[in-house]
Coordinates of N, CA, C and O in Angstrom, one line a residue:
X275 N 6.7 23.3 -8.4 CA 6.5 22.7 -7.1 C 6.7 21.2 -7.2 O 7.3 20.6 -6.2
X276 N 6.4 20.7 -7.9 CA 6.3 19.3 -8.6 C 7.6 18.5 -8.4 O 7.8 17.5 -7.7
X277 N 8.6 19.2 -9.1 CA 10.0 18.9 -9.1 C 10.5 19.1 -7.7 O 10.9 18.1 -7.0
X278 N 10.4 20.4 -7.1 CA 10.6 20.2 -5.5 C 10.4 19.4 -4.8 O 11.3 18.7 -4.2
X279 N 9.2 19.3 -4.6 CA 8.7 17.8 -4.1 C 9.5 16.5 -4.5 O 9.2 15.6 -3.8
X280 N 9.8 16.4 -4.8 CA 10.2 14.9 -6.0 C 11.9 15.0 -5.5 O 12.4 13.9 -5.4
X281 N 12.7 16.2 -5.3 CA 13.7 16.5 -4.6 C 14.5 15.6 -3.5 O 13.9 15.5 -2.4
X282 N 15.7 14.8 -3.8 CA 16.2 14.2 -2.7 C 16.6 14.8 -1.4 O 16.8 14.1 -0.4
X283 N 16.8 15.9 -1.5 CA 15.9 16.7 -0.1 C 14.4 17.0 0.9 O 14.0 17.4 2.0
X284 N 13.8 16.5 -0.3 CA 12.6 16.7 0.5 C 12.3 15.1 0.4 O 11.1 14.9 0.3
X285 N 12.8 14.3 0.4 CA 12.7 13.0 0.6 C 13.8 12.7 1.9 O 13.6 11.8 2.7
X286 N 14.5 13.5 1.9 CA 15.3 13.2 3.8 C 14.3 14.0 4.6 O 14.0 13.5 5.7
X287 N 13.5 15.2 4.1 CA 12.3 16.0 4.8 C 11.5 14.9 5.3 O 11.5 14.7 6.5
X288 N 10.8 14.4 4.6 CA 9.7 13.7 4.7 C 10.6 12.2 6.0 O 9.9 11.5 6.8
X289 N 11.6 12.0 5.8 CA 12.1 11.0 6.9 C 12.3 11.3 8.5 O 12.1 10.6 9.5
X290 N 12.7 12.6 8.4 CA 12.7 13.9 9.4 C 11.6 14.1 10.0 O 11.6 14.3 11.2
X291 N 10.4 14.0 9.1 CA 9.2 14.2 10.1 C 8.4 13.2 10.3 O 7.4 13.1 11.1
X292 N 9.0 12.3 9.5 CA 8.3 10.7 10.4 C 8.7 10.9 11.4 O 8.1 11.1 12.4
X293 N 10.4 10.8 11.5 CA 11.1 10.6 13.3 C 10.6 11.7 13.9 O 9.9 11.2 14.8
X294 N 10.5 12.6 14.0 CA 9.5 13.6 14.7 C 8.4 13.3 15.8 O 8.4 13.7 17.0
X295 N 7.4 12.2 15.0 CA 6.4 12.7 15.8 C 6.6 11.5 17.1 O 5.7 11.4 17.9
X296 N 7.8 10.5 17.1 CA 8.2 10.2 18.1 C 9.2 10.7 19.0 O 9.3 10.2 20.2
X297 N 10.0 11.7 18.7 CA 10.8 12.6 19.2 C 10.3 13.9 19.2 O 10.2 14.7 18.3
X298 N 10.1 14.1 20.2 CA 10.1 15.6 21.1 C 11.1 16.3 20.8 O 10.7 17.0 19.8
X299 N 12.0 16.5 21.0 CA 13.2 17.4 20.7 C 13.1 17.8 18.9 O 13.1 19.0 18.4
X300 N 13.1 16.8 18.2 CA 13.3 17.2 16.7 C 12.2 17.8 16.6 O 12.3 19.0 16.4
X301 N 11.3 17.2 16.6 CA 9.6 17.8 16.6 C 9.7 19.3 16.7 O 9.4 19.9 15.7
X302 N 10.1 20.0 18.0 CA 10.3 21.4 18.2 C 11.5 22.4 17.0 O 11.3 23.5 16.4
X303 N 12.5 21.5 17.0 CA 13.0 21.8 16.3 C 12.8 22.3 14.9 O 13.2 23.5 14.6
X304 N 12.0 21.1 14.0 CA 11.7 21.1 13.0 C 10.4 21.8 12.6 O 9.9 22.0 11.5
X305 N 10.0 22.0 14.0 CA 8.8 23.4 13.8 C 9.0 24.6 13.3 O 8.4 25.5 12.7
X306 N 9.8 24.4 13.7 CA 10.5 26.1 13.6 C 11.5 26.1 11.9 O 11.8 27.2 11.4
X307 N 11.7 24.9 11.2 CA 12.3 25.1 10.3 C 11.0 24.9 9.5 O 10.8 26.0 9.0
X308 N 10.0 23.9 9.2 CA 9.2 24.0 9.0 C 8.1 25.1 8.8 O 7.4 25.0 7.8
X309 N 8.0 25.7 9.3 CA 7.4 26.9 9.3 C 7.8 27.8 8.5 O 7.2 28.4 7.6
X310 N 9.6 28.1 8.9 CA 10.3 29.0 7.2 C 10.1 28.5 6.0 O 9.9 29.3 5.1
X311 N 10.0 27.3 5.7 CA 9.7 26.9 4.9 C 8.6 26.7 4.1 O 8.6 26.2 3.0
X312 N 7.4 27.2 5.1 CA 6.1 26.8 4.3 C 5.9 28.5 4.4 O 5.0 28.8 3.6
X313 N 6.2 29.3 4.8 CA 6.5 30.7 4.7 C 7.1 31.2 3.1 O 6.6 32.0 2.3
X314 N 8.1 30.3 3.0 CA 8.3 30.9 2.1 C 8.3 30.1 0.4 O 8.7 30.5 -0.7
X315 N 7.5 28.8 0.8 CA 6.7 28.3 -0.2 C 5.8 29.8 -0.6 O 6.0 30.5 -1.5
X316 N 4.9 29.9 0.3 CA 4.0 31.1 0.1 C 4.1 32.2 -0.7 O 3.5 32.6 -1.6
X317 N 5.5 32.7 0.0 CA 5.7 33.9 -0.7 C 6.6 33.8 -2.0 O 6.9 34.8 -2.7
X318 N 7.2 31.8 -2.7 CA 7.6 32.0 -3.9 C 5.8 31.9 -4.8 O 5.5 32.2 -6.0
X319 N 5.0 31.4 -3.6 CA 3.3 31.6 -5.4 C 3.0 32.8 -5.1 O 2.0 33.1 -5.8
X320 N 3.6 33.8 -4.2 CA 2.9 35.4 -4.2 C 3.3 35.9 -5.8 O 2.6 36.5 -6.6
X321 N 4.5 35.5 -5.9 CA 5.1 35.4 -7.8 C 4.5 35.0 -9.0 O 4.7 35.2 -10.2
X322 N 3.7 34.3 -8.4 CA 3.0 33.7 -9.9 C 1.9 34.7 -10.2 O 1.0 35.0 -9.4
X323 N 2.1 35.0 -11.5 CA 0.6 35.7 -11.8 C -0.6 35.4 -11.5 O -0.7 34.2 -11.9
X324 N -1.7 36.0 -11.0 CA -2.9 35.6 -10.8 C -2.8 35.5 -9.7 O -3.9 35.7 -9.2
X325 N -1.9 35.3 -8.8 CA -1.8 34.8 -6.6 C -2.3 36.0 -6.7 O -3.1 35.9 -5.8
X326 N -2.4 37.5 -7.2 CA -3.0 38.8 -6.8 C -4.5 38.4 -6.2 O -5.0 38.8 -5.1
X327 N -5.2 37.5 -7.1 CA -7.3 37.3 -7.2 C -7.0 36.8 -5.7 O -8.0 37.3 -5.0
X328 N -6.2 36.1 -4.8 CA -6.1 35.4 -3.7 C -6.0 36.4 -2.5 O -5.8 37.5 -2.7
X329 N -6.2 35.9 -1.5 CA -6.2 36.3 -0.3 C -4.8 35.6 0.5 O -4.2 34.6 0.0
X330 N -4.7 36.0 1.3 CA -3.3 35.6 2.0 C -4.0 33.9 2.5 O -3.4 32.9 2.4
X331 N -4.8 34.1 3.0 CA -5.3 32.6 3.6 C -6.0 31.5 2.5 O -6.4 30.4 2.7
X332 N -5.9 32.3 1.1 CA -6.7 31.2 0.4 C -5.5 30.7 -0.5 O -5.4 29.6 -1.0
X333 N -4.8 31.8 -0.6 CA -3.6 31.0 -1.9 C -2.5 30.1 -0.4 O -1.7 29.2 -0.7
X334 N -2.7 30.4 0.4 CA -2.2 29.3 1.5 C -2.5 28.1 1.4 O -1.6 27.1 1.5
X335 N -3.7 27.9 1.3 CA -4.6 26.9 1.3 C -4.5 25.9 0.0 O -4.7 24.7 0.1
X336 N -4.2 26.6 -1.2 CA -4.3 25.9 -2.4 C -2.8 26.0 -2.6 O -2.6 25.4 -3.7
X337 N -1.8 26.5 -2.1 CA -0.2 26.1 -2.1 C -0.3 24.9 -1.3 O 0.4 23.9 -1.6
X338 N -1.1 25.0 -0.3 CA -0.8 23.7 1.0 C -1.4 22.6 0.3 O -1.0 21.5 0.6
X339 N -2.2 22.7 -0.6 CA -3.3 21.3 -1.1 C -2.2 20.4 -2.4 O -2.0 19.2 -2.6
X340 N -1.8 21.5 -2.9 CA -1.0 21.3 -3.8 C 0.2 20.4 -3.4 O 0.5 19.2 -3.9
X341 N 0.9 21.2 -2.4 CA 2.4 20.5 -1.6 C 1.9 19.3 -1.4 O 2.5 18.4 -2.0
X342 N 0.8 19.0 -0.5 CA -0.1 17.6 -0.4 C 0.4 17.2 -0.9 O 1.4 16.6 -0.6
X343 N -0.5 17.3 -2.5 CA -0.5 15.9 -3.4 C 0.4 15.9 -3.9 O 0.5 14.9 -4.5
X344 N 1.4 16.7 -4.2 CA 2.5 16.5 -4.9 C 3.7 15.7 -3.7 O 4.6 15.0 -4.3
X345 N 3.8 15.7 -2.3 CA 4.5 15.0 -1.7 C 3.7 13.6 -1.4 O 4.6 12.8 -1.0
X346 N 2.8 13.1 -1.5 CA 2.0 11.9 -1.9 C 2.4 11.6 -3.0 O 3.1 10.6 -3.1
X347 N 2.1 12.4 -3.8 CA 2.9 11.3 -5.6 C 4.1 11.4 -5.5 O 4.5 10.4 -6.1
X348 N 5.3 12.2 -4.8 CA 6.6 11.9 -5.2 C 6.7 10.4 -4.3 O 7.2 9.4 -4.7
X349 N 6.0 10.5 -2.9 CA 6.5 9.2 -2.2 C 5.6 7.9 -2.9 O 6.3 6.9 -2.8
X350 N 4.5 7.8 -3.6 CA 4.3 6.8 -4.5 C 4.9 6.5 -5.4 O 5.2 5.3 -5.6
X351 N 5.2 7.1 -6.0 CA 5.8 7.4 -7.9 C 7.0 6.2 -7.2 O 7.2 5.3 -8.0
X352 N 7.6 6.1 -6.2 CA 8.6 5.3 -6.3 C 8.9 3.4 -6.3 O 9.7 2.6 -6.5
X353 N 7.3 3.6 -5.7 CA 6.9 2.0 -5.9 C 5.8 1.9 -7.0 O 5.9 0.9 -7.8
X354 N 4.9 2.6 -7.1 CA 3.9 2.6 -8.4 C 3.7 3.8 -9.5 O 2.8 4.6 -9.6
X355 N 5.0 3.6 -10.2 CA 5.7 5.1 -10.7 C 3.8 4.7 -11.9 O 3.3 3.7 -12.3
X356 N 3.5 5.5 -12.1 CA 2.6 6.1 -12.9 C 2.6 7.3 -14.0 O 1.9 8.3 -13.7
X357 N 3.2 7.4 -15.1 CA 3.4 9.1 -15.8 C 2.0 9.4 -16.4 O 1.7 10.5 -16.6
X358 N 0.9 8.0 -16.6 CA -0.3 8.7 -17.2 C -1.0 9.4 -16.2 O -1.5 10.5 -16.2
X359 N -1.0 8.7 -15.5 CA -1.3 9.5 -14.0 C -1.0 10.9 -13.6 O -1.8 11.9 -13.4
X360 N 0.2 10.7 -13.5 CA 0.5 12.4 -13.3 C 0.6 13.2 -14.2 O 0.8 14.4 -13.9
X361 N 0.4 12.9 -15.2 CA -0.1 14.2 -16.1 C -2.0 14.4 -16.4 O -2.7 15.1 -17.0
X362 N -2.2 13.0 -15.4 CA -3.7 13.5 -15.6 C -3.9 14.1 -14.1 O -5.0 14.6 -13.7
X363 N -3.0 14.1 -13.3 CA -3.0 14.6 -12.0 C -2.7 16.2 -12.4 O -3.6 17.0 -12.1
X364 N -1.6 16.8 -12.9 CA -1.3 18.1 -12.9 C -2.6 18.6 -13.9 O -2.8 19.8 -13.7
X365 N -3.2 18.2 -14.6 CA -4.4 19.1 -15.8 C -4.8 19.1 -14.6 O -4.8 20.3 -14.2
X366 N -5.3 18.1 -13.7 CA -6.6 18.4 -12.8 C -6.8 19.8 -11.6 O -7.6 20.7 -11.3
X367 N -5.2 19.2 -11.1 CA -5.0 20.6 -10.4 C -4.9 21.9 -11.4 O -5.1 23.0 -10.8
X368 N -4.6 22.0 -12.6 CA -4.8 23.2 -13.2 C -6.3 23.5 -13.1 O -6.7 24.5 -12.5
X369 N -6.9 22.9 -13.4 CA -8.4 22.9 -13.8 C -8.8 23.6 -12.5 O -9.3 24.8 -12.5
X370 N -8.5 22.7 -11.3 CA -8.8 23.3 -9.9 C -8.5 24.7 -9.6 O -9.3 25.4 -9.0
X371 N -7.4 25.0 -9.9 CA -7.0 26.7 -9.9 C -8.0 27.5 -10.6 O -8.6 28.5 -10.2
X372 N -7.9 27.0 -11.8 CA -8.6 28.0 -13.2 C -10.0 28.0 -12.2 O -10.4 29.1 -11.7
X373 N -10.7 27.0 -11.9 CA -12.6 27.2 -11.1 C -12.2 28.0 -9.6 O -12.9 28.7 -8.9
X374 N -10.9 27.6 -9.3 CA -11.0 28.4 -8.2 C -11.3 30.2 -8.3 O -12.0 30.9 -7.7
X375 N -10.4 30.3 -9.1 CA -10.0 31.8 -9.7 C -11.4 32.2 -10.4 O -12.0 33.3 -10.1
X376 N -11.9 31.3 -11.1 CA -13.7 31.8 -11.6 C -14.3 32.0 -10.9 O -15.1 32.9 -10.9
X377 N -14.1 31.0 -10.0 CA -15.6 31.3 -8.7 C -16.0 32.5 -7.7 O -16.9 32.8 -7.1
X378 N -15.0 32.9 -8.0 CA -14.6 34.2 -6.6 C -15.1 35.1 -7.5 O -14.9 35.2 -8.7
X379 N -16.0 35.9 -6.7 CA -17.2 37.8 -7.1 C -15.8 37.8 -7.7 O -14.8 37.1 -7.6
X380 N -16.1 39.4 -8.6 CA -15.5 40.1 -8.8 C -15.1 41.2 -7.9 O -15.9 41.8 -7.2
X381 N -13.7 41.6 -7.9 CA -13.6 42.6 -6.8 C -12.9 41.7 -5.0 O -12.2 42.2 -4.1
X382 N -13.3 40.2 -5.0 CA -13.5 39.7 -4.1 C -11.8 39.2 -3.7 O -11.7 38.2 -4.3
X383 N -11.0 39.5 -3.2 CA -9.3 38.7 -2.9 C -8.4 39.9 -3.1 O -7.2 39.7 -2.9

């Protein structure tokens, strides 16, 4: 997801929806692309092993948190590139997964 993000496509994305939220027209537009796309972010972590322990609304939630910070750091990294950073950024989000995945009853997703 990392690399996606970081993508010179999702860097024209991210310009796209700045102009957006002053344009009406694109806005609608881009709703609707938007949406396939975070659709099927979803259903590429239904693929990863372990998205089973999840619920449709929680592995949403921690794909969406993820997309977050990972399109935050690609648009930083470009004026305050950081690499110790982000590799103490990705342990953390692992770590986040792994407590997420512990915390939940058994039986419970």
């Amino acid at each position: 997801m990392r690399d996606r993000q970081r993508a010179t496509e999702n860097a024209v994305w991210f310009e796209l929806m700045v102009a957006a939220r002053t344009d009406p027209d694109l806005r609608a537009r881009l709703s609707v692309t938007g949406r396939r796309f975070f659709a099927e972010i979803r259903d590429v972590g239904r693929m990863v092993p372990g998205s089973e322990l999840f619920t449709d609304d929680e592995l949403e939630m921690l794909l969406n948190t993820v997309e977050h910070t990972f399109d935050g750091e690609a648009i930083r990294r470009e004026i305050d590139p950081s690499p110790e950073a982000e590799a103490r950024r990705l342990d953390l989000i692992c770590d986040f997964a792994e407590f997420y995945v512990l915390r939940k009853p058994a039986g419970d997703g």
